[in-house]
């Protein structure tokens, strides 16, 4: 009977530890995904952040009927600082505000663009 109680207690401890362990959600990067920003009568910026630290920035100019796509790598500290590296030794640093489906990129000079998650 003592052996049964020992194993039953051990089983309860193992089950409790399993339910309270860390989940994968804690490690998710809130930037990952596709974000869009529309301005000036239909011009659009679409930014894609991938989980591997890389991304693309697409610009669509409705007046000139032109589009441009550039690739970048990025680092994000998980709370407020985002650095985009375009590969030209002049990375851009932004302050980031994320809430629900909204992403604000605030440049060092104060200019802000608000993107919506797609």
C-alpha positions as a LaTeX table, in Angstrom:
\begin{tabular}{lrrr}
\hline
Residue & $x$ (\AA) & $y$ (\AA) & $z$ (\AA) \\
\hline
Unk1 & 0.00 & 0.00 & 0.00 \\
Unk2 & 2.89 & 2.38 & 0.76 \\
Unk3 & 4.30 & 1.77 & $-2.71$ \\
Unk4 & 0.94 & 2.62 & $-4.31$ \\
Unk5 & 0.71 & 5.90 & $-2.36$ \\
Unk6 & 4.28 & 6.77 & $-3.31$ \\
Unk7 & 3.62 & 6.22 & $-7.02$ \\
Unk8 & 0.24 & 7.98 & $-6.87$ \\
Unk9 & 1.88 & 11.01 & $-5.21$ \\
Unk10 & 4.69 & 10.96 & $-7.75$ \\
Unk11 & 2.16 & 10.79 & $-10.60$ \\
Unk12 & 0.26 & 13.80 & $-9.21$ \\
Unk13 & 3.50 & 15.82 & $-8.94$ \\
Unk14 & 4.51 & 14.95 & $-12.50$ \\
Unk15 & 1.07 & 15.87 & $-13.86$ \\
Unk16 & 1.08 & 19.20 & $-12.00$ \\
Unk17 & 4.53 & 20.03 & $-13.32$ \\
Unk18 & 3.40 & 19.19 & $-16.85$ \\
Unk19 & 0.39 & 21.52 & $-16.68$ \\
Unk20 & 2.36 & 24.45 & $-15.30$ \\
Unk21 & 5.35 & 24.25 & $-17.65$ \\
Unk22 & 6.09 & 27.03 & $-20.11$ \\
Unk23 & 4.12 & 27.12 & $-23.33$ \\
Unk24 & 5.35 & 27.95 & $-26.82$ \\
Unk25 & 3.20 & 31.12 & $-26.80$ \\
Unk26 & 5.68 & 32.83 & $-24.48$ \\
Unk27 & 8.37 & 32.78 & $-27.17$ \\
Unk28 & 6.28 & 34.13 & $-30.05$ \\
Unk29 & 7.51 & 37.25 & $-31.77$ \\
Unk30 & 4.53 & 39.65 & $-32.05$ \\
Unk31 & 6.02 & 41.21 & $-35.21$ \\
Unk32 & 5.82 & 38.02 & $-37.27$ \\
Unk33 & 3.23 & 38.36 & $-39.99$ \\
Unk34 & 2.13 & 40.71 & $-42.75$ \\
Unk35 & 1.39 & 44.37 & $-41.94$ \\
Unk36 & 0.00 & 47.06 & $-44.26$ \\
Unk37 & $-0.16$ & 50.85 & $-44.21$ \\
Unk38 & $-2.19$ & 52.90 & $-46.71$ \\
Unk39 & $-1.61$ & 56.60 & $-47.28$ \\
Unk40 & $-2.06$ & 59.39 & $-49.82$ \\
Unk41 & $-5.11$ & 58.17 & $-51.69$ \\
Unk42 & $-4.18$ & 54.52 & $-52.03$ \\
Unk43 & $-0.40$ & 54.28 & $-51.82$ \\
Unk44 & 0.48 & 51.24 & $-49.79$ \\
Unk45 & 3.35 & 49.83 & $-47.77$ \\
Unk46 & 3.31 & 46.11 & $-46.95$ \\
Unk47 & 5.87 & 44.80 & $-44.47$ \\
Unk48 & 6.37 & 41.09 & $-43.86$ \\
Unk49 & 8.29 & 39.94 & $-40.79$ \\
Unk50 & 9.35 & 36.27 & $-40.79$ \\
Unk51 & 10.25 & 34.30 & $-37.68$ \\
Unk52 & 13.83 & 33.80 & $-38.93$ \\
Unk53 & 14.70 & 37.51 & $-38.53$ \\
Unk54 & 14.23 & 38.39 & $-42.20$ \\
Unk55 & 11.54 & 40.29 & $-44.03$ \\
Unk56 & 10.40 & 42.29 & $-47.04$ \\
Unk57 & 9.11 & 45.84 & $-47.48$ \\
Unk58 & 6.85 & 46.39 & $-50.49$ \\
Unk59 & 5.87 & 49.88 & $-51.66$ \\
Unk60 & 3.04 & 50.55 & $-54.12$ \\
Unk61 & 2.66 & 54.00 & $-55.70$ \\
Unk62 & $-0.80$ & 54.32 & $-57.27$ \\
Unk63 & 0.01 & 57.60 & $-59.04$ \\
Unk64 & 3.05 & 56.29 & $-60.91$ \\
Unk65 & 1.73 & 52.71 & $-61.04$ \\
Unk66 & 5.05 & 51.45 & $-59.65$ \\
Unk67 & 5.99 & 48.95 & $-57.01$ \\
Unk68 & 9.25 & 48.20 & $-55.26$ \\
Unk69 & 10.24 & 45.36 & $-52.92$ \\
Unk70 & 13.29 & 45.39 & $-50.66$ \\
Unk71 & 14.58 & 42.68 & $-48.35$ \\
Unk72 & 15.96 & 43.26 & $-44.86$ \\
Unk73 & 17.01 & 41.46 & $-41.73$ \\
Unk74 & 15.82 & 42.65 & $-38.36$ \\
Unk75 & 16.37 & 42.44 & $-34.65$ \\
Unk76 & 13.62 & 43.10 & $-32.14$ \\
Unk77 & 14.18 & 43.24 & $-28.41$ \\
Unk78 & 10.64 & 41.97 & $-27.74$ \\
Unk79 & 9.28 & 45.17 & $-26.29$ \\
Unk80 & 10.06 & 48.42 & $-28.06$ \\
Unk81 & 13.25 & 48.55 & $-30.14$ \\
Unk82 & 13.32 & 47.37 & $-33.77$ \\
Unk83 & 16.39 & 47.58 & $-36.01$ \\
Unk84 & 16.03 & 47.02 & $-39.76$ \\
Unk85 & 19.25 & 46.16 & $-41.59$ \\
Unk86 & 19.06 & 46.75 & $-45.34$ \\
Unk87 & 22.59 & 45.48 & $-45.91$ \\
Unk88 & 24.04 & 48.92 & $-46.56$ \\
Unk89 & 25.81 & 49.55 & $-43.22$ \\
Unk90 & 23.12 & 52.10 & $-42.27$ \\
Unk91 & 20.44 & 50.25 & $-40.23$ \\
Unk92 & 17.23 & 52.04 & $-39.27$ \\
Unk93 & 16.08 & 52.03 & $-35.66$ \\
Unk94 & 12.42 & 52.33 & $-34.68$ \\
Unk95 & 10.48 & 52.46 & $-31.47$ \\
Unk96 & 7.61 & 49.97 & $-31.73$ \\
Unk97 & 4.15 & 49.97 & $-30.21$ \\
Unk98 & 2.06 & 46.83 & $-30.79$ \\
Unk99 & $-1.54$ & 46.34 & $-29.72$ \\
Unk100 & $-3.94$ & 43.73 & $-31.07$ \\
Unk101 & $-3.79$ & 44.25 & $-34.85$ \\
Unk102 & $-1.93$ & 47.57 & $-34.82$ \\
Unk103 & 1.80 & 48.19 & $-35.25$ \\
Unk104 & 3.24 & 51.69 & $-34.84$ \\
Unk105 & 6.73 & 52.28 & $-36.18$ \\
Unk106 & 8.15 & 55.47 & $-34.73$ \\
Unk107 & 11.30 & 56.79 & $-36.40$ \\
Unk108 & 14.07 & 58.44 & $-34.40$ \\
Unk109 & 12.86 & 61.84 & $-35.68$ \\
Unk110 & 9.33 & 61.17 & $-34.42$ \\
Unk111 & 7.55 & 60.34 & $-37.71$ \\
Unk112 & 5.03 & 57.55 & $-37.05$ \\
Unk113 & 3.41 & 55.06 & $-39.43$ \\
Unk114 & 0.61 & 52.81 & $-38.15$ \\
Unk115 & 0.29 & 49.41 & $-39.82$ \\
Unk116 & $-2.60$ & 46.97 & $-39.61$ \\
Unk117 & $-2.04$ & 43.22 & $-39.37$ \\
Unk118 & $-3.37$ & 41.30 & $-42.38$ \\
\hline
\end{tabular}
